[in-house]
Coordinates of C-alpha atoms in Angstrom, one line a residue:
M1 CA -0.8 0.1 55.3
K2 CA 1.8 -0.4 52.7
K3 CA 0.8 0.7 49.3
N4 CA 1.7 -1.0 46.1
I5 CA 1.8 -0.2 42.3
I6 CA 3.4 -1.8 39.2
F7 CA 6.8 -0.8 37.9
L8 CA 6.9 -1.4 34.2
L9 CA 10.5 -2.6 33.8
M10 CA 9.9 -3.8 30.3
A11 CA 9.6 -1.8 27.2
L12 CA 6.7 -4.0 26.0
M13 CA 3.6 -4.9 27.9
M14 CA 2.9 -8.5 28.5
A15 CA 0.6 -8.7 25.7
A16 CA 3.1 -7.5 23.2
C17 CA 4.6 -10.8 21.8
Q18 CA 7.6 -9.8 19.8
T19 CA 6.5 -11.4 16.5
R20 CA 2.9 -10.4 16.3
T21 CA 3.3 -7.6 13.8
E22 CA 2.3 -9.6 10.8
T23 CA -1.0 -10.9 12.3
S24 CA -1.7 -8.3 15.0
E25 CA -5.1 -7.6 13.8
T26 CA -6.3 -11.1 14.4
T27 CA -4.1 -12.2 17.3
D28 CA -4.2 -9.3 19.8
P29 CA -7.3 -8.9 21.9
T30 CA -8.7 -5.4 22.0
H31 CA -8.6 -3.4 25.1
D32 CA -12.4 -3.7 25.5
E33 CA -12.2 -7.5 25.2
L34 CA -9.6 -7.6 28.0
V35 CA -11.7 -5.3 30.1
A36 CA -14.7 -7.6 29.6
W37 CA -12.6 -10.6 30.7
R38 CA -11.4 -8.7 33.8
D39 CA -14.9 -7.6 34.6
S40 CA -15.9 -11.3 35.0
H41 CA -14.1 -11.0 38.4
F42 CA -14.4 -14.5 39.5
G43 CA -13.7 -17.9 37.9
M44 CA -13.5 -21.6 38.9
F45 CA -10.3 -23.6 38.4
V46 CA -10.8 -27.5 38.4
H47 CA -7.9 -29.8 38.9
F48 CA -9.1 -33.3 38.0
G49 CA -7.0 -36.2 36.7
I50 CA -5.3 -39.5 37.5
Y51 CA -3.7 -37.9 40.6
S52 CA -7.3 -37.5 42.0
E53 CA -7.5 -41.3 42.3
L54 CA -4.6 -41.4 44.6
G55 CA -5.7 -38.5 46.8
G56 CA -2.1 -37.6 47.9
V57 CA -1.3 -41.1 49.1
W58 CA 1.1 -43.6 47.6
K59 CA 1.5 -47.2 48.9
G60 CA -0.1 -46.3 52.1
E61 CA 2.1 -43.2 52.7
P62 CA 0.8 -39.6 52.7
I63 CA 2.8 -37.6 50.2
P64 CA 3.6 -34.0 50.9
Y65 CA 3.5 -31.1 48.3
Y66 CA 1.0 -30.7 45.5
A67 CA -1.2 -33.8 45.1
E68 CA -1.5 -33.1 41.3
Q69 CA 2.3 -33.6 41.1
I70 CA 2.4 -37.0 43.1
M71 CA 4.0 -38.8 40.2
N72 CA 7.1 -36.8 40.9
H73 CA 6.8 -36.4 44.7
A74 CA 6.4 -40.1 45.3
R75 CA 8.8 -41.0 42.4
I76 CA 6.2 -43.3 40.8
P77 CA 7.6 -45.1 37.7
T78 CA 5.6 -44.6 34.5
E79 CA 4.3 -48.2 34.3
E80 CA 3.0 -48.0 37.9
Y81 CA 1.3 -44.7 37.2
E82 CA -0.2 -46.3 34.0
A83 CA -1.7 -49.0 36.2
I84 CA -3.6 -46.5 38.1
A85 CA -4.7 -44.9 35.0
R86 CA -6.1 -48.2 33.8
Q87 CA -8.4 -48.3 36.8
F88 CA -9.5 -44.7 36.7
N89 CA -13.3 -44.8 36.7
P90 CA -14.9 -41.5 37.9
T91 CA -18.5 -42.8 37.7
E92 CA -19.6 -39.9 40.1
W93 CA -18.4 -37.2 37.6
N94 CA -21.3 -34.9 36.7
A95 CA -20.4 -32.0 34.4
D96 CA -23.7 -30.2 35.1
S97 CA -23.2 -30.3 38.8
V98 CA -19.8 -28.6 38.4
V99 CA -21.1 -25.9 36.1
L100 CA -24.1 -25.3 38.4
L101 CA -21.8 -25.1 41.5
A102 CA -19.7 -22.4 39.6
K103 CA -22.9 -20.4 38.8
A104 CA -24.1 -20.7 42.5
A105 CA -20.8 -19.4 43.6
G106 CA -21.1 -16.3 41.4
M107 CA -18.3 -17.5 39.1
K108 CA -18.4 -16.5 35.3
Y109 CA -16.1 -19.0 33.7
I110 CA -14.4 -22.3 34.3
V111 CA -10.8 -23.3 33.6
F112 CA -10.4 -27.2 33.5
T113 CA -7.3 -29.3 33.5
T114 CA -7.3 -30.9 30.1
K115 CA -3.8 -32.2 30.6
H116 CA -1.6 -31.9 33.6
H117 CA 2.2 -32.7 33.9
D118 CA 1.6 -36.5 34.1
G119 CA 0.7 -36.3 30.4
F120 CA -2.8 -38.0 30.9
C121 CA -5.4 -36.3 28.6
M122 CA -8.9 -35.7 30.1
F123 CA -10.2 -35.5 26.5
K124 CA -10.2 -37.9 23.5
T125 CA -7.2 -37.2 21.3
S126 CA -5.6 -38.8 18.2
T127 CA -2.2 -38.2 19.5
T128 CA -2.1 -40.9 22.2
D129 CA -4.4 -43.6 23.7
Y130 CA -3.3 -42.2 27.1
N131 CA -6.6 -40.4 27.6
I132 CA -9.7 -40.9 29.6
A133 CA -11.8 -42.1 26.6
D134 CA -9.5 -44.8 25.4
Y135 CA -7.3 -45.8 28.3
T136 CA -9.8 -46.2 31.2
P137 CA -12.9 -48.3 32.1
F138 CA -14.8 -44.8 32.2
G139 CA -14.5 -44.5 28.5
R140 CA -16.0 -41.0 28.1
D141 CA -14.6 -37.6 27.1
V142 CA -14.8 -35.5 30.3
V143 CA -13.9 -32.2 28.4
K144 CA -16.7 -32.9 25.9
E145 CA -19.2 -33.4 28.6
L146 CA -18.0 -30.2 30.5
A147 CA -18.1 -28.2 27.4
E148 CA -21.7 -29.3 26.5
A149 CA -22.7 -28.6 30.2
C150 CA -21.3 -25.0 29.9
Q151 CA -23.2 -24.5 26.7
R152 CA -26.4 -25.6 28.4
H153 CA -26.0 -23.3 31.4
D154 CA -24.4 -20.4 29.6
M155 CA -21.1 -20.6 31.3
R156 CA -17.8 -19.8 29.5
L157 CA -15.1 -22.4 29.5
G158 CA -11.3 -22.2 29.5
F159 CA -8.7 -25.0 29.2
Y160 CA -5.6 -25.5 31.5
F161 CA -2.8 -27.1 29.5
S162 CA 0.5 -28.4 30.7
L163 CA 3.5 -27.9 28.4
P164 CA 5.6 -30.5 30.1
D165 CA 4.5 -34.0 29.6
W166 CA 6.0 -36.7 31.9
H167 CA 4.6 -39.6 29.9
H168 CA 5.6 -38.7 26.5
P169 CA 8.2 -41.1 25.1
A170 CA 10.1 -38.6 23.2
G171 CA 10.4 -36.2 26.2
I172 CA 13.5 -35.6 28.1
P173 CA 15.4 -38.7 29.5
R174 CA 14.2 -39.9 32.9
M175 CA 16.4 -40.5 36.0
A176 CA 15.9 -43.8 37.7
P177 CA 13.6 -43.4 40.7
D178 CA 15.3 -42.8 44.0
T179 CA 14.0 -45.5 46.3
A180 CA 16.6 -45.0 49.0
T181 CA 15.5 -41.6 50.2
N182 CA 12.2 -41.0 52.1
C183 CA 10.2 -38.9 49.7
T184 CA 8.9 -36.6 52.6
Q185 CA 12.4 -35.2 53.1
F186 CA 12.7 -33.2 49.8
V187 CA 11.1 -32.9 46.4
N188 CA 12.9 -35.4 44.1
Q189 CA 13.0 -34.1 40.5
L190 CA 12.5 -37.5 38.7
Y191 CA 9.9 -35.5 36.7
S192 CA 10.3 -31.8 36.6
P193 CA 7.6 -29.2 36.1
L194 CA 10.2 -27.1 34.5
E195 CA 11.4 -29.2 31.5
I196 CA 12.6 -28.3 28.1
I197 CA 10.1 -29.1 25.3
T198 CA 11.6 -31.5 22.8
P199 CA 10.8 -31.0 19.0
E200 CA 8.8 -34.1 19.2
L201 CA 6.6 -33.0 22.1
E202 CA 6.3 -29.6 20.5
E203 CA 4.5 -31.3 17.5
V204 CA 2.2 -33.2 19.9
I205 CA 1.3 -30.0 21.7
V206 CA 0.4 -28.2 18.5
Q207 CA -1.8 -31.2 17.6
Q208 CA -3.5 -31.3 20.9
L209 CA -4.1 -27.5 21.0
T210 CA -5.7 -27.9 17.6
E211 CA -8.1 -30.5 18.8
L212 CA -9.0 -28.6 21.9
L213 CA -9.7 -25.5 20.0
T214 CA -11.7 -27.2 17.2
N215 CA -13.8 -29.8 18.9
Y216 CA -15.3 -28.1 22.0
G217 CA -16.8 -24.8 20.9
D218 CA -15.7 -21.3 21.8
I219 CA -12.9 -21.3 24.4
E220 CA -12.4 -18.3 26.7
T221 CA -8.7 -18.9 27.5
I222 CA -5.8 -21.4 27.1
W223 CA -4.2 -21.4 30.5
F224 CA -0.7 -22.7 29.8
D225 CA 1.5 -23.8 32.6
M226 CA 5.2 -24.6 33.3
G227 CA 7.8 -26.0 31.0
L228 CA 10.8 -24.2 29.5
P229 CA 9.5 -23.2 26.0
T230 CA 11.9 -21.3 23.7
P231 CA 10.7 -18.0 22.4
E232 CA 10.0 -19.8 19.1
Q233 CA 7.9 -22.4 20.7
S234 CA 5.9 -19.8 22.7
Q235 CA 5.2 -17.9 19.6
R236 CA 4.1 -21.0 17.7
F237 CA 1.7 -22.1 20.4
R238 CA 0.3 -18.6 20.5
K239 CA -0.2 -18.6 16.8
T240 CA -1.9 -22.0 16.9
V241 CA -4.4 -20.7 19.4
K242 CA -5.1 -17.4 17.6
D243 CA -5.4 -19.0 14.2
L244 CA -8.0 -21.3 15.4
Q245 CA -9.9 -19.0 17.9
P246 CA -8.7 -15.3 17.6
K247 CA -10.7 -14.3 20.6
C248 CA -9.4 -17.0 22.9
L249 CA -7.1 -15.4 25.4
V250 CA -3.6 -16.8 26.1
S251 CA -2.3 -16.8 29.7
G252 CA 1.1 -15.4 30.5
R253 CA 2.5 -18.7 31.4
I254 CA 3.1 -19.4 27.9
M255 CA 6.1 -17.2 28.7
N256 CA 8.5 -15.3 26.3
H257 CA 6.1 -12.2 26.3
C258 CA 3.4 -14.1 24.3
G259 CA 0.5 -13.9 26.7
D260 CA -2.5 -11.6 26.6
Y261 CA -2.6 -11.3 30.4
L262 CA -0.4 -11.9 33.4
T263 CA -0.8 -14.8 35.8
L264 CA 0.4 -14.4 39.3
P265 CA 2.5 -17.3 41.0
D266 CA 0.3 -19.7 42.7
N267 CA -1.5 -18.1 45.6
G268 CA 0.7 -15.1 44.9
D269 CA 1.1 -11.6 46.5
V270 CA -1.7 -9.2 45.2
V271 CA -0.6 -5.8 44.4
G272 CA -2.0 -3.1 42.1
Y273 CA -0.7 -4.0 38.6
T274 CA -1.7 -0.8 36.9
D275 CA -2.6 -1.1 33.2
V276 CA -1.8 -4.8 33.3
F277 CA -4.4 -7.5 32.9
W278 CA -3.9 -10.4 35.3
D279 CA -5.5 -13.2 37.1
N280 CA -4.8 -14.7 40.6
P281 CA -4.8 -18.6 40.7
A282 CA -5.9 -19.6 44.2
S283 CA -6.4 -22.8 46.1
L284 CA -8.4 -23.5 49.2
Y285 CA -5.3 -25.1 50.8
G286 CA -1.8 -26.2 50.0
T287 CA -2.7 -28.4 47.0
W288 CA -4.7 -28.2 43.8
G289 CA -5.6 -31.8 43.1
Y290 CA -7.5 -33.7 45.7
K291 CA -5.7 -34.7 48.8
S292 CA -7.5 -37.0 51.3
W293 CA -5.5 -36.2 54.4
I294 CA -5.3 -32.3 54.1
Q295 CA -6.2 -30.3 57.2
R296 CA -9.2 -28.2 56.4
P297 CA -10.2 -25.1 58.4
D298 CA -13.9 -24.8 59.3
V299 CA -16.3 -23.7 56.6
E300 CA -16.9 -20.2 57.9
T301 CA -13.1 -19.4 58.2
Q302 CA -12.6 -20.6 54.7
V303 CA -15.5 -18.7 53.2
N304 CA -14.3 -15.4 55.0
R305 CA -10.7 -16.0 53.8
Q306 CA -11.7 -16.6 50.2
L307 CA -14.0 -13.6 50.1
D308 CA -11.2 -11.4 51.4
R309 CA -8.9 -12.7 48.7
L310 CA -11.7 -12.2 46.0
F311 CA -12.2 -8.6 47.1
S312 CA -8.5 -7.9 47.3
T313 CA -7.9 -9.3 43.9
V314 CA -10.7 -7.5 42.2
S315 CA -9.9 -4.1 43.9
H316 CA -6.4 -4.4 42.6
G317 CA -7.5 -5.0 39.1
G318 CA -7.3 -8.7 38.9
V319 CA -9.5 -11.8 38.2
F320 CA -9.8 -14.4 41.0
L321 CA -9.6 -18.0 39.9
L322 CA -10.5 -20.3 42.8
N323 CA -9.9 -24.0 42.6
I324 CA -11.8 -27.1 43.4
G325 CA -10.3 -30.7 43.3
P326 CA -12.8 -33.5 42.7
K327 CA -12.1 -36.9 44.2
G328 CA -11.0 -39.8 42.1
D329 CA -14.6 -40.9 41.7
G330 CA -15.5 -37.6 40.1
S331 CA -17.5 -36.1 43.0
I332 CA -17.1 -32.7 44.5
L333 CA -16.2 -32.7 48.2
P334 CA -19.1 -31.6 50.3
Y335 CA -16.8 -29.2 52.0
E336 CA -15.7 -27.4 48.9
K337 CA -19.4 -27.4 47.7
E338 CA -20.4 -25.7 50.9
V339 CA -17.6 -23.1 50.8
L340 CA -18.5 -22.1 47.3
T341 CA -22.3 -22.2 47.9
Q342 CA -21.8 -19.8 50.9
I343 CA -19.6 -17.4 48.8
G344 CA -22.4 -17.4 46.2
A345 CA -24.9 -16.7 48.8
F346 CA -23.0 -13.8 50.2
L347 CA -22.6 -12.4 46.6
D348 CA -26.2 -13.0 45.9
S349 CA -27.2 -10.9 49.1
H350 CA -24.9 -8.1 48.1
P351 CA -25.5 -8.1 44.4
D352 CA -23.5 -5.0 43.6
T353 CA -20.5 -5.7 45.7
L354 CA -18.1 -6.7 42.9
N355 CA -19.4 -4.1 40.4
K356 CA -19.0 -1.3 43.1
I357 CA -15.5 -2.1 43.9
Q358 CA -13.1 0.5 42.3
I359 CA -9.6 -0.5 41.2
V360 CA -7.0 0.7 43.6
V361 CA -4.5 3.1 42.2
P362 CA -2.5 4.3 45.1
E363 CA -1.5 7.9 45.4
E364 CA 1.6 9.1 46.9
V365 CA 1.4 10.9 50.2
L366 CA 3.1 14.4 50.2
I367 CA 5.3 14.3 53.2
E368 CA 5.7 17.5 55.0
E369 CA 9.1 18.4 56.6
S370 CA 9.0 18.3 60.4
A371 CA 11.0 20.7 62.6
D372 CA 14.2 19.0 62.0
S373 CA 13.7 16.2 59.3
F374 CA 11.9 14.1 56.9
E375 CA 11.0 10.6 57.9
L376 CA 10.2 8.1 55.1
T377 CA 8.5 4.8 56.2
N378 CA 6.6 1.9 54.7
E379 CA 3.3 3.7 55.5
N380 CA 3.9 7.0 53.8
G381 CA 5.6 5.6 50.7
L382 CA 4.8 3.4 47.8
T383 CA 6.2 -0.2 47.3
H384 CA 6.6 -0.9 43.6
A385 CA 6.2 -4.3 42.0
A386 CA 8.0 -5.7 38.9
F387 CA 7.0 -8.2 36.3
D388 CA 8.7 -10.0 33.5
A389 CA 6.7 -12.2 31.2
E390 CA 9.7 -14.0 29.9
T391 CA 9.8 -16.9 32.3
Y392 CA 7.4 -18.9 34.6
M393 CA 8.1 -16.6 37.6
T394 CA 6.5 -13.4 36.5
T395 CA 6.2 -11.1 39.5
E396 CA 8.1 -9.5 42.4
A397 CA 5.9 -7.6 44.8
D398 CA 8.7 -5.6 46.4
S399 CA 11.1 -4.2 43.7
W400 CA 11.7 -0.5 44.7
R401 CA 10.3 2.3 46.8
S402 CA 9.4 5.9 46.4
W403 CA 8.2 8.9 48.5
K404 CA 6.9 12.3 47.7
I405 CA 8.5 15.0 49.8
D406 CA 7.7 18.8 50.1
V407 CA 10.9 20.7 50.8
K408 CA 10.1 24.1 52.4
R409 CA 13.6 25.6 52.2
N410 CA 16.9 25.0 50.2
G411 CA 19.5 23.1 52.1
T412 CA 21.9 20.2 52.5
Y413 CA 20.4 17.0 54.0
D414 CA 22.2 14.1 55.7
I415 CA 20.6 10.8 54.8
F416 CA 20.3 7.8 57.1
I417 CA 18.6 4.6 56.7
E418 CA 17.4 2.1 59.4
Y419 CA 16.8 -1.4 57.9
L420 CA 16.7 -5.1 58.5
P421 CA 18.9 -7.0 55.9
K422 CA 17.5 -10.0 54.2
N423 CA 20.6 -11.1 52.5
A424 CA 24.3 -10.3 52.0
A425 CA 25.7 -6.8 51.6
K426 CA 24.1 -5.1 48.5
R427 CA 24.3 -1.8 46.7
Y428 CA 21.4 0.6 46.5
I429 CA 20.7 3.8 44.7
F430 CA 19.2 6.8 46.7
R431 CA 17.8 9.3 44.2
C432 CA 16.1 12.6 44.3
G433 CA 15.8 14.5 41.0
E434 CA 19.2 14.3 39.2
Q435 CA 21.1 13.7 42.4
E436 CA 22.0 10.1 43.1
I437 CA 24.0 8.2 45.8
N438 CA 25.2 4.6 45.1
H439 CA 25.6 3.2 48.6
L440 CA 26.5 -0.3 50.0
L441 CA 24.2 -1.5 52.8
P442 CA 26.0 -4.2 54.8
G443 CA 24.1 -7.4 55.6
V444 CA 25.9 -7.8 58.9
D445 CA 23.4 -9.6 61.1
E446 CA 19.7 -10.4 61.1
M447 CA 19.1 -7.4 63.3
L448 CA 18.2 -3.7 62.8
Q449 CA 21.0 -1.8 61.1
T450 CA 21.7 1.9 60.7
S451 CA 23.7 3.3 57.9
Y452 CA 24.8 6.9 56.9
V453 CA 24.1 7.2 53.2
G454 CA 25.5 10.6 52.4
Q455 CA 24.3 14.1 51.6
M456 CA 22.0 15.7 49.1
T457 CA 21.2 19.4 48.4
L458 CA 17.4 19.8 48.1
T459 CA 15.7 22.9 46.7
E460 CA 12.3 24.2 47.7
G461 CA 9.3 22.5 46.2
E462 CA 7.9 18.9 45.7
H463 CA 10.3 16.1 44.9
E464 CA 10.2 12.3 44.4
F465 CA 12.7 10.3 46.6
I466 CA 13.6 7.0 45.4
L467 CA 15.3 3.9 46.8
D468 CA 16.2 1.3 44.1
Q469 CA 18.6 -1.6 43.7
A470 CA 21.9 -0.6 42.1
D471 CA 22.6 -4.0 40.3
R472 CA 19.8 -6.5 39.7
C473 CA 20.8 -10.1 38.8
T474 CA 17.3 -10.5 37.3
V475 CA 14.3 -8.2 36.7
L476 CA 12.5 -10.1 39.6
E477 CA 15.1 -9.6 42.1
P478 CA 13.5 -8.6 45.5
L479 CA 14.5 -5.4 47.2
G480 CA 16.3 -7.4 49.8
I481 CA 15.9 -5.2 52.9
E482 CA 13.0 -4.4 55.4
I483 CA 12.9 -0.7 55.8
N484 CA 12.2 0.7 59.3
R485 CA 12.8 4.4 58.1
I486 CA 14.9 6.7 56.0
V487 CA 15.7 10.1 57.6
L488 CA 16.6 13.2 55.7
R489 CA 18.0 15.6 58.3
P490 CA 18.9 19.2 57.3
K491 CA 22.6 20.1 58.0
K492 CA 22.9 22.8 60.5

């Protein structure tokens, strides 16, 4: 089984925002506080908003991709989306039932979507009437009700908060909707999740964060998402959070190295991120918001799948954040309720399962020299991940490789590699101690290739042999080859 660890490519940890020095005593969580958060193991994500009313369908047509981004994927003009908001009336919403379901599932905190990219606020705000309390016939503050239910049932609460806002009038200029192209053919960026934050929107964000962190009690985390904040904006948003609630954790999707913990890409690859605190946002299927026409596997299959992901996440040092998407009427799907209830039943019947799980810190296998060579493979080496907290995409699970070899006699070794190229020709570094070979691996065909790398003189004893990329375009550039084996053969 391929083993994975983190490669700290950056001089600062993700928690080290570059401008924290003046207020570090009040803005940086302690190691024990982060450990306590990590030890929660399991949280509930809730995606609920105007998009829930549509259920992944626009004008009778099923719309692909994420349901919560249907405003973009179906290219819905603002005024037509506003009309949906005007009739949004989730009369079946019951905050207590959401909290009790989370508790039944063994979850320790909830992260709720206070505002998604569509800009509609699920809380009462003075910044706009485009909120559930003032704009809809429902007329109630959903976030307030959830916060009160969490307090009643001893459940911690966090807030998802989108940085882009597709409804804000002083946001970026909008393209005209493309009505000529079938929206199932591609994702049309009428509204983009990765948009710059205008100065006017920046002020609104600060005001809304202030309301969320003032009016709803103690908040576990602000789970930022998307957008293209500048370093100064990320720093300001972090300071806003920490000035109001110093113990509130800031997710890494605030970007620009200003988060307290790392967040994997949606349903991302799980590897052992050593000494880095992180969560794994996960959905039951290929959407987060409710989608009426999605294909759902049987409950047993889904339960086993999510338990496997939970255990994998926790054993690698992360927190598993599993999503539900209530329907437009506010009710929880019976299917999702049954899945979470069965997960909780399993955890109840195995009460020490999560607390006995040890965080995996892979150890290198010492490879003995055979009669005529060393053979380095995926199975006897380590795959190193990389992360970069500057942008939205934060992780690359396969960045570089290493092997530990035990040389029994001094000698010169010829080095060969068998590999499957994933891209065009690319240069790689083969390193052992102070010796290094810079070698071009051709990307000739999508078939197994063999390349002679060169020679190294190895001395008796234990050494680390490394394969790395010679020139990365970005910190998160993948290794770019699939290794079959590397052979070190002593020269006769």
